[in-house]
Short mmCIF file of C-alpha atoms and ligand atoms in Angstrom, two decimals:
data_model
loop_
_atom_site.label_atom_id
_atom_site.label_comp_id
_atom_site.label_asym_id
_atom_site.label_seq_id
_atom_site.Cartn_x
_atom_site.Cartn_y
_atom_site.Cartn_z
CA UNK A 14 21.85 11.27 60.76
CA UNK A 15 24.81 13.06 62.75
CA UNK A 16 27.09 11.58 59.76
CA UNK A 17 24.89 13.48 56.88
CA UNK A 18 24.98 16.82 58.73
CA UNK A 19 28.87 16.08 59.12
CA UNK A 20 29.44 15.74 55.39
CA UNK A 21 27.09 18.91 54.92
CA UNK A 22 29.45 20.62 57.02
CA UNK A 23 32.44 19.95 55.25
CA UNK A 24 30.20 20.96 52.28
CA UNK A 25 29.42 24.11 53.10
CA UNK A 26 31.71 25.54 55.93
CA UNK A 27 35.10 26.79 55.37
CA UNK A 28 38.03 24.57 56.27
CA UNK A 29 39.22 26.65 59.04
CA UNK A 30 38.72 23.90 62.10
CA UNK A 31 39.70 20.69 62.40
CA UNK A 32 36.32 20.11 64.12
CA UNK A 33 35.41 17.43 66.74
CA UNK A 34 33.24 14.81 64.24
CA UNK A 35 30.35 15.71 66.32
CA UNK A 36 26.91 17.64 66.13
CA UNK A 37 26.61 19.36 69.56
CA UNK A 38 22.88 20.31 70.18
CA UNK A 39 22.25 21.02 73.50
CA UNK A 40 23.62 21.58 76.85
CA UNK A 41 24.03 22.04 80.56
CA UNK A 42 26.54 23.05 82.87
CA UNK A 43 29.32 21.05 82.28
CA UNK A 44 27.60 18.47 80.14
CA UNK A 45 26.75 18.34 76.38
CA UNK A 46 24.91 16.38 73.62
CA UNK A 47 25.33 15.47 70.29
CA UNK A 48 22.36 14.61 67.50
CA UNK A 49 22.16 11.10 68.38
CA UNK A 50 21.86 11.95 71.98
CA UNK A 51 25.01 10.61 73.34
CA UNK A 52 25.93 12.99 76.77
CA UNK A 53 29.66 14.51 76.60
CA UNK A 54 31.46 16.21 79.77
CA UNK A 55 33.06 19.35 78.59
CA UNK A 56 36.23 19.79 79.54
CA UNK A 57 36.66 22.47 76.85
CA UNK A 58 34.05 25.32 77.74
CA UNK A 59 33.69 26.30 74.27
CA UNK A 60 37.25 27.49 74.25
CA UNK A 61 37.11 28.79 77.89
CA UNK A 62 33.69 30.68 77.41
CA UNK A 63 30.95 29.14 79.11
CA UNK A 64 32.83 30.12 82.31
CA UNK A 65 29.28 29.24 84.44
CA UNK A 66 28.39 26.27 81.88
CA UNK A 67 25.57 25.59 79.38
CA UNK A 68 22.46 27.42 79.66
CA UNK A 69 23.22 28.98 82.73
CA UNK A 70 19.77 30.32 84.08
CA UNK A 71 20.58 33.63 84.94
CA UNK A 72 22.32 34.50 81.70
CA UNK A 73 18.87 32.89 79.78
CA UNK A 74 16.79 34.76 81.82
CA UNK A 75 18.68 37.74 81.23
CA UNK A 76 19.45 37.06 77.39
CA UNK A 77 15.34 36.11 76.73
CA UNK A 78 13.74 39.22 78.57
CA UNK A 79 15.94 41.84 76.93
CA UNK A 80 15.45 40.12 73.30
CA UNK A 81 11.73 40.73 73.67
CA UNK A 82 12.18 44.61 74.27
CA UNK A 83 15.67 45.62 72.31
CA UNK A 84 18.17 43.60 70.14
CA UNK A 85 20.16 46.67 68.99
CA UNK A 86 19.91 50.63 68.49
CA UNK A 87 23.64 51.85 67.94
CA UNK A 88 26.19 53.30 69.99
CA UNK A 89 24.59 56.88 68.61
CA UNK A 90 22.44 56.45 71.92
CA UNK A 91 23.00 55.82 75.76
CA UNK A 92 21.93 52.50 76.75
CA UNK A 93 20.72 51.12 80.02
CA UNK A 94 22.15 47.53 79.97
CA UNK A 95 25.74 48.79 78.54
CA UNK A 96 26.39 51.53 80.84
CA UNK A 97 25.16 48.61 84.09
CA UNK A 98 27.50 46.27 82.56
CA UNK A 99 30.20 48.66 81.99
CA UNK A 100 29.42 50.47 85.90
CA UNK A 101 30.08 46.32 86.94
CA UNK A 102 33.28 45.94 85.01
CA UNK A 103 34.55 48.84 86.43
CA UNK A 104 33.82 48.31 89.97
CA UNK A 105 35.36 44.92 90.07
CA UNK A 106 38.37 46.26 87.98
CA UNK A 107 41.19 48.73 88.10
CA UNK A 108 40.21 50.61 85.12
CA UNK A 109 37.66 53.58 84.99
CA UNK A 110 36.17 53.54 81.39
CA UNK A 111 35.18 50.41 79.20
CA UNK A 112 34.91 50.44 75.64
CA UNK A 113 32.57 47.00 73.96
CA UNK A 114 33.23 45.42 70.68
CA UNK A 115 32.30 41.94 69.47
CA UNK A 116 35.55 39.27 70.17
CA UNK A 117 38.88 39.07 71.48
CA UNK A 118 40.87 39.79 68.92
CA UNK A 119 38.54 43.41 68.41
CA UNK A 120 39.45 44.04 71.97
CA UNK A 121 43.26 43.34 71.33
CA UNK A 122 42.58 45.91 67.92
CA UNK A 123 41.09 48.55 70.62
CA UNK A 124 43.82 48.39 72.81
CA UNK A 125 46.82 48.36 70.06
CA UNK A 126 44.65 51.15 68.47
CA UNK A 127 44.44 53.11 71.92
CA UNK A 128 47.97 52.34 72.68
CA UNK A 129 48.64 54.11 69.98
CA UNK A 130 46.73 57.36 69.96
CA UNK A 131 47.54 57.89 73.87
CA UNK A 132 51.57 57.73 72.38
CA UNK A 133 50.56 60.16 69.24
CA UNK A 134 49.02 62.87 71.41
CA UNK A 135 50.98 62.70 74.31
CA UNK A 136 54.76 62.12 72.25
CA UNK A 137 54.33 62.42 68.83
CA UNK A 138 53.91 60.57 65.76
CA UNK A 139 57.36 58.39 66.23
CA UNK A 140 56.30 56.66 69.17
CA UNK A 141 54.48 53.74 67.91
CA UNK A 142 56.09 49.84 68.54
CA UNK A 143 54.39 47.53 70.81
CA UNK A 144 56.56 44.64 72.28
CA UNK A 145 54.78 41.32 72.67
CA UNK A 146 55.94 37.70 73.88
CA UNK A 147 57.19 35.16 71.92
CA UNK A 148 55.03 32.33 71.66
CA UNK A 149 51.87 35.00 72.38
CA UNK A 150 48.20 34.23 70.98
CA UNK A 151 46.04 37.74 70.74
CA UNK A 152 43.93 37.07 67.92
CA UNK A 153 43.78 36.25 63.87
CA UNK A 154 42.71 40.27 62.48
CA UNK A 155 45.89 41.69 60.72
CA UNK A 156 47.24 44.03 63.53
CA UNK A 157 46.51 40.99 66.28
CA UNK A 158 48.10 38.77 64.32
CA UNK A 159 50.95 40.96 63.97
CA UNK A 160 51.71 41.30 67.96
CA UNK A 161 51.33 37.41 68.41
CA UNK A 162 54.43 35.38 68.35
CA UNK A 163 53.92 32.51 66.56
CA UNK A 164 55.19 32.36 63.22
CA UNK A 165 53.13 29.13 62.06
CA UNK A 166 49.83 31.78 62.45
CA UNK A 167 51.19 34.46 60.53
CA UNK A 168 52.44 32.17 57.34
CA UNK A 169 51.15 33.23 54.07
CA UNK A 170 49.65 36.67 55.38
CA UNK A 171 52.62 39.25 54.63
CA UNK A 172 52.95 41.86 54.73
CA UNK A 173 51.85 42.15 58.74
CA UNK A 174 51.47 45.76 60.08
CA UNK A 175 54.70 47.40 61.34
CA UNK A 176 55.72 48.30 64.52
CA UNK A 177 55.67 45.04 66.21
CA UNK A 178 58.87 43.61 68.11
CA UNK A 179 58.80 40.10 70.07
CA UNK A 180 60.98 39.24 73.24
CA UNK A 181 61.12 35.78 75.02
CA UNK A 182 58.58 35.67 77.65
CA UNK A 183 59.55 36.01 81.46
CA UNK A 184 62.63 37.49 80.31
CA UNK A 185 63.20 40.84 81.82
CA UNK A 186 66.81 41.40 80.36
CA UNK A 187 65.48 41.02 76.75
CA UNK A 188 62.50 43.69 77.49
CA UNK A 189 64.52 46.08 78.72
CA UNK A 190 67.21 45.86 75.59
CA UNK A 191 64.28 45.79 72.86
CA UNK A 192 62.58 48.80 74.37
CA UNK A 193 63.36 52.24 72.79
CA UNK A 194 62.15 55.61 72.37
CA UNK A 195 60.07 54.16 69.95
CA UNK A 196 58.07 51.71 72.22
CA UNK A 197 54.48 53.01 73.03
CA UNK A 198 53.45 49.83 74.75
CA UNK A 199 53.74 45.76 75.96
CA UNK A 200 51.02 43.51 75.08
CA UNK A 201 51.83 40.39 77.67
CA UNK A 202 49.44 37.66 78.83
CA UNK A 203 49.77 36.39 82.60
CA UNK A 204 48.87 33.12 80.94
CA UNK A 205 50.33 31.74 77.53
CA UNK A 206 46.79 29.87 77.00
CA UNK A 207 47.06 29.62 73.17
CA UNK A 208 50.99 28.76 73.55
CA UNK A 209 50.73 25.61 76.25
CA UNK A 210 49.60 27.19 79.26
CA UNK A 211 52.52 29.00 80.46
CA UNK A 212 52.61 31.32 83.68
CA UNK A 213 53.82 34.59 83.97
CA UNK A 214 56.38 34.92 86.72
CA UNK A 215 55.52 37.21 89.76
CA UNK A 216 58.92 38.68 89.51
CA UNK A 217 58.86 39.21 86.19
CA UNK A 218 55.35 40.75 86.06
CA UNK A 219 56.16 43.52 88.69
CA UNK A 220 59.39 44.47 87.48
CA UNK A 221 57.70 44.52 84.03
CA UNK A 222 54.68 46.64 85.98
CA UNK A 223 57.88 49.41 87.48
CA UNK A 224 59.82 49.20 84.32
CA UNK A 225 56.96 50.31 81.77
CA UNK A 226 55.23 52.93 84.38
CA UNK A 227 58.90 54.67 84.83
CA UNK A 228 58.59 54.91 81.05
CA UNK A 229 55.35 55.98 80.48
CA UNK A 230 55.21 52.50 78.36
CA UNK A 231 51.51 51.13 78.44
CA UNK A 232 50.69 47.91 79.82
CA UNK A 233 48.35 45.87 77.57
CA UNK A 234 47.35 42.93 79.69
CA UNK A 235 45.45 39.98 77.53
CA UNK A 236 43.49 38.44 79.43
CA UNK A 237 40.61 37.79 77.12
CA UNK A 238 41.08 33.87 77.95
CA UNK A 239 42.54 34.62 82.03
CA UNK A 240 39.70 37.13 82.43
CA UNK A 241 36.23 36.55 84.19
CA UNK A 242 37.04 34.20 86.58
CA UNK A 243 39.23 31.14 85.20
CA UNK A 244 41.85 31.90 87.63
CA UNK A 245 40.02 31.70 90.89
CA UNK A 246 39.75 35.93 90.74
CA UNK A 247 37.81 37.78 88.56
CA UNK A 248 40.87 38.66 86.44
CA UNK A 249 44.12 37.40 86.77
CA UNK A 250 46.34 40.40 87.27
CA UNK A 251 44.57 40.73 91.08
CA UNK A 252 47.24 37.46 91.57
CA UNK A 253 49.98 39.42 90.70
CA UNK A 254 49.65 42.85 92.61
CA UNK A 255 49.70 45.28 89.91
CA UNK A 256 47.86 47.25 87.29
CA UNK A 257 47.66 47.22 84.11
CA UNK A 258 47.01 50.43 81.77
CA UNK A 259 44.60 48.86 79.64
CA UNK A 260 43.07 45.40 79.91
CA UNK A 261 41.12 43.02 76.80
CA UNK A 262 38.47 40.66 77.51
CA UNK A 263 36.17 38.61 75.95
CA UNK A 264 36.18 34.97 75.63
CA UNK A 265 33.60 34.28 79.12
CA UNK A 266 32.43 38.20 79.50
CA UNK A 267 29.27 36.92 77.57
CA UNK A 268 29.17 33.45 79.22
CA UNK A 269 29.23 32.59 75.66
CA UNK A 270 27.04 35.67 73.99
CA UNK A 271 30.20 37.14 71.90
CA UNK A 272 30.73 40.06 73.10
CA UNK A 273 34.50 41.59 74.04
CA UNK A 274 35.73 44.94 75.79
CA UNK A 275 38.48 46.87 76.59
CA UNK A 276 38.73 48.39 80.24
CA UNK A 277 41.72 51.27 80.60
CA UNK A 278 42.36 53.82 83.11
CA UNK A 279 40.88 57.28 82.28
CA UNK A 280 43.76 58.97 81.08
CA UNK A 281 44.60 56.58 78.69
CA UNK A 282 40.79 55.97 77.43
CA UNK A 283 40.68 59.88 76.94
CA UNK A 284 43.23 59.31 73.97
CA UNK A 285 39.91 58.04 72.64
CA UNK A 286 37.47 60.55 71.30
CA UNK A 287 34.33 60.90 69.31
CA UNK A 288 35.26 59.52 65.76
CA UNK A 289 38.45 57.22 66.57
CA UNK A 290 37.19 54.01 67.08
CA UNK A 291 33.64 52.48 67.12
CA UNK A 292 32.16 49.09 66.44
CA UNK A 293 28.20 48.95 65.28
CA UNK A 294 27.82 46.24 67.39
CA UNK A 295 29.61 46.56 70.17
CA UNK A 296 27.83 46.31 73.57
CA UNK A 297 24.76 45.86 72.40
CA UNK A 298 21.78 45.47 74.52
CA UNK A 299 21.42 42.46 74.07
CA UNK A 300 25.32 41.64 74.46
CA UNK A 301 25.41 43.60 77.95
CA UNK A 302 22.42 42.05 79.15
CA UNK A 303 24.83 38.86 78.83
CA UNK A 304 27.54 40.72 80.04
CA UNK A 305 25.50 41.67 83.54
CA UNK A 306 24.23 38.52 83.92
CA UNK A 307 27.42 36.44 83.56
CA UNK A 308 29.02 39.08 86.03
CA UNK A 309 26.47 39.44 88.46
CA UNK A 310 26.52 35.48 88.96
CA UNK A 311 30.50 34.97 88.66
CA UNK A 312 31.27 38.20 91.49
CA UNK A 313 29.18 35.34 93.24
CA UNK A 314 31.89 34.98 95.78
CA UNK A 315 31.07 30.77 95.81
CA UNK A 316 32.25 30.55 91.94
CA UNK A 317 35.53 31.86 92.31
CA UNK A 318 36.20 29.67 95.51
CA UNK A 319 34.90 26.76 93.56
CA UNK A 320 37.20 27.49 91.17
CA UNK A 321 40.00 27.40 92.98
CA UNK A 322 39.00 24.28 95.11
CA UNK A 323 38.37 22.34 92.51
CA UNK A 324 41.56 23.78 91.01
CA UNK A 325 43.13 22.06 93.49
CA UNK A 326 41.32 19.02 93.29
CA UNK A 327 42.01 18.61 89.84
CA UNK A 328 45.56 19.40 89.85
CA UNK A 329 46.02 16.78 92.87
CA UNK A 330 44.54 13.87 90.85
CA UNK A 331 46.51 15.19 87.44
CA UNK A 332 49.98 15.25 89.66
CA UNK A 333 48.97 11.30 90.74
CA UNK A 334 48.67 10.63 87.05
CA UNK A 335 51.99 12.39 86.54
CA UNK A 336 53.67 10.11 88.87
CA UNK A 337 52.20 7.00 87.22
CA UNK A 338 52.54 7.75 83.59
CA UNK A 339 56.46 8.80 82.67
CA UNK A 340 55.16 10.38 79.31
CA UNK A 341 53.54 13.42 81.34
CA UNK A 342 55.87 15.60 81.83
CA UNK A 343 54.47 18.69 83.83
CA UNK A 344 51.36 19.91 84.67
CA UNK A 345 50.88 23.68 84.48
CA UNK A 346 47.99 25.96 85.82
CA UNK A 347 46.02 28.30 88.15
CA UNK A 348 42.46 27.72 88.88
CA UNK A 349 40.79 26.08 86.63
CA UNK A 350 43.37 26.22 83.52
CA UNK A 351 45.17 23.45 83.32
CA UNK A 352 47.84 22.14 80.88
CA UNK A 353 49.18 19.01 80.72
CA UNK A 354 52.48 18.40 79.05
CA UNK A 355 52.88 14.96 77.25
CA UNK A 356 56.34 13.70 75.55
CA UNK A 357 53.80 11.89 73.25
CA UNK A 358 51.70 13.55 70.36
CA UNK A 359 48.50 14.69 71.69
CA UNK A 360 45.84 14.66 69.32
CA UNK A 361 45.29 10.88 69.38
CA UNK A 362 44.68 11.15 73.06
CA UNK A 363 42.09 13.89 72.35
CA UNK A 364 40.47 11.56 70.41
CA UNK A 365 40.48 8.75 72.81
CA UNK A 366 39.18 11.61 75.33
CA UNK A 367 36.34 11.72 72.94
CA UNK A 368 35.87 8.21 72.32
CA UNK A 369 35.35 8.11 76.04
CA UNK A 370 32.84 10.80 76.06
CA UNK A 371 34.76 13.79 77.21
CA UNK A 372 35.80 17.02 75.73
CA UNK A 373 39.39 18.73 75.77
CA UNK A 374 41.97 19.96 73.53
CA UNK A 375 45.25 19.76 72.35
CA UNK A 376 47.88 23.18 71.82
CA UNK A 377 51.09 23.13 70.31
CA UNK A 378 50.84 19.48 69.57
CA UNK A 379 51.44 17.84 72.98
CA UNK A 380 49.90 19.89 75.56
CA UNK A 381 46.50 19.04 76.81
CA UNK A 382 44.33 22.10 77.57
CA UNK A 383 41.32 21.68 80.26
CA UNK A 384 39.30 24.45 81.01
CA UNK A 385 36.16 22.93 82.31
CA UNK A 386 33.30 25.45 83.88
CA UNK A 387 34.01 26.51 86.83
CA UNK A 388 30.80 25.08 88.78
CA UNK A 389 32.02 21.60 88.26
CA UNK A 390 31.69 19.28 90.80
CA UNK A 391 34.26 17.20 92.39
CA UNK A 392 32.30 13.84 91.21
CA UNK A 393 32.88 15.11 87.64
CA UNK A 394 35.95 15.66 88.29
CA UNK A 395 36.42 12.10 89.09
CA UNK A 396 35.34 10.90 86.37
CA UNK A 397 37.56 13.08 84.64
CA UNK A 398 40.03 11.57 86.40
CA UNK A 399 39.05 8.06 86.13
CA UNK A 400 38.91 7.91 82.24
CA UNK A 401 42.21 10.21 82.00
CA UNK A 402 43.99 7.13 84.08
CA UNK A 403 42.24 4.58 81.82
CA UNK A 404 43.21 6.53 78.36
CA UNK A 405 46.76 6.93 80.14
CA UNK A 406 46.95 3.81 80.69
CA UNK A 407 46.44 2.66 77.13
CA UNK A 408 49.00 5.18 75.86
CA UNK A 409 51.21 3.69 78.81
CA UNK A 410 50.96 0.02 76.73
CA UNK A 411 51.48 1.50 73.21
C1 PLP B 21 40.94 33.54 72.11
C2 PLP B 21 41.96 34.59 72.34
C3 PLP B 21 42.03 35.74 71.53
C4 PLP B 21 41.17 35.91 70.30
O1 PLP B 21 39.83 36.00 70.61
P1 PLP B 21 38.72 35.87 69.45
O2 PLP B 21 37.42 36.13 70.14
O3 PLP B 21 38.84 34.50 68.87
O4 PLP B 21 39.04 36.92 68.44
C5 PLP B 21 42.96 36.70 71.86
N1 PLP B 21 43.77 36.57 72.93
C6 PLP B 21 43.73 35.49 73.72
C7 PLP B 21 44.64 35.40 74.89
C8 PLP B 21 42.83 34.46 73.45
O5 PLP B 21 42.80 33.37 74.22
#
């Protein structure tokens, strides 16, 4: 049965994904289930969305009573649910005005599209480049694509947009050459998530934070994947003391309902006026009912403490595994984004991970990504742990 609908898929879907060879049809918290009913653990989130796991009752709730009174009317009117969810955002944030779209790589658009507009009004048209990171992920539309820094995503689309420059991440020296009078902004995520889990230095981030604010250079923080949560705070940048000028999230803001969103501060939002940007869909009322559900449970100070205890849980039993097995080489994170760097190819061990019945995945070739929900338990944990040693193990004989 699961086989048919597998060859139906490759029938009928594009080939973008090297998909899992499984039917997913249900689940909860941090379990799932294929067609044939065999139970997964899901170290994967759904690509670090389902930040409070499956069917999370609050977000149902939520999601079922608003669908029987409103899917949609357009951002032509005033909504109830978007401006609560939007109030939320901004009272747990720096930022004083949110604008909703549909994914991450809209938000990133928004925010390379406000970046821009603040620069034209304020300094003219010549003002215009946005620096981003080497070895950056913010999204597959043509002007995301553009800022990230990863050549292997961007063969076979030329011509990108202009006005994009790349510097080597946690590199202060190089930022400071490659900005000119030109430069309008810095897109930068405090986590390389996409690239292999790599943190943003503290230094780096607040000399960054003085450099660009002496400049009147805006701050573009990513942190569509970091954001809502998967850090232990709400949104990663509170671990760094500073601000950005405009922040993207999406990824968890809908605990899996797609929905996305820039946050900025007010002077820089004002750059946006009737007619500049809009999205049909964005915010939605059934998309902020999401939105206010996911938040109202995750600013639930117990989920962001169970993050980061079982954080440290996990990282404890990964750095045991690191002593044991030479092939791991380090083991990166904060929270509850881990990476674990292998000197072996990962994607065999992925699939032994789902041979054993649990879900994670491989970036960059070697670098195991977990991002499990963040109310798992320390027992699943251990049996994380416990088949992670076995499949190690294996590898170990090889
Ligand atoms: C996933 C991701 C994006 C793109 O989000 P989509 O919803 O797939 O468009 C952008 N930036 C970062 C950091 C991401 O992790």
């Amino acid at each position: 049965m699961q086989e048919q609908w597998i060859n139906y898929g490759k029938q009928y879907l594009a080939n973008t994904y090297n998909r899992f060879p499984i039917v997913i049809t249900k689940g909860e918290r941090c379990w799932i289930w294929d067609m044939d009913g065999r139970r997964y653990l899901d170290f994967l989130s759904g690509i670090a969305v389902c930040n409070l796991g499956h069917a999370q009752k609050d977000v149902v709730e939520s999601l079922t009573a608003q669908a029987g009174k409103l899917f949609h009317i357009s951002n032509l009117f005033y909504m109830e649910q978007q401006i609560k969810a939007a109030k939320i955002l901004v009272e747990h944030s720096f930022g004083d005005k949110v604008f909703f779209c549909n994914s991450g790589a809209e938000a990133n658009e928004a925010a390379i599209k406000l970046a821009r507009r603040y620069s034209w009004k304020k300094y003219g048209a010549d003002r215009y480049e946005i620096i981003s990171m080497e070895n950056s992920f913010h999204g597959r539309t043509l002007a995301t694509l553009s800022a990230t820094g990863q050549t292997k995503f961007q063969e076979g689309f030329s011509p990108l947009l202009s006005g994009f420059t790349y510097v080597p991440f946690n590199d202060m020296e190089s930022l400071k050459k490659t900005v000119s009078n030109k430069t309008c902004a810095v897109i930068l995520e405090l986590i390389q998530a996409e690239g292999g889990v790599y943190l943003a230095d503290k230094k780096y981030v607040r000399k960054l934070r003085e450099f660009t604010k002496e400049k009147d250079i805006l701050l573009i923080l990513d942190e569509v994947q970091t954001g809502i949560g998967r850090t232990g705070k709400l949104f990663a940048y509170e671990h760094y003391d500073i601000e950005p000028d405009i922040m993207s999230l999406a990824k968890a803001l809908g605990n899996g309902f797609p929905v996305g969103a820039i946050i900025g501060k007010d002077d820089v939002m004002q750059a946006f006026e009737p007619g500049t940007h809009a999205s049909t869909f964005g915010g939605n009322p059934l998309a902020s009912s999401a939105v206010i559900a996911t938040l109202n449970t995750i600013t639930d100070e117990n989920i962001l403490k169970n993050c980061i205890n079982l954080g440290m849980y996990l990282y404890k039993g990964l750095q045991a595994l690191k002593e044991k097995y030479p092939f791991i080489v380090e083991i990166r994170g904060i929270g509850l984004i881990w990476g674990i760097e292998l000197s072996i190819d990962g994607d065999p061990v992925v699939k032994e991970f789902l041979q054993e019945g649990v879900i994670i995945n491989c970036t960059k070739g070697n670098i195991l990504r977990l991002v499990p929900p963040l109310i798992i338990k320390n027992e699943e944990i251990d049996i994380f742990l416990e088949i992670a040693d076995r499949i190690f193990e294996r590898q170990q004989k090889k």
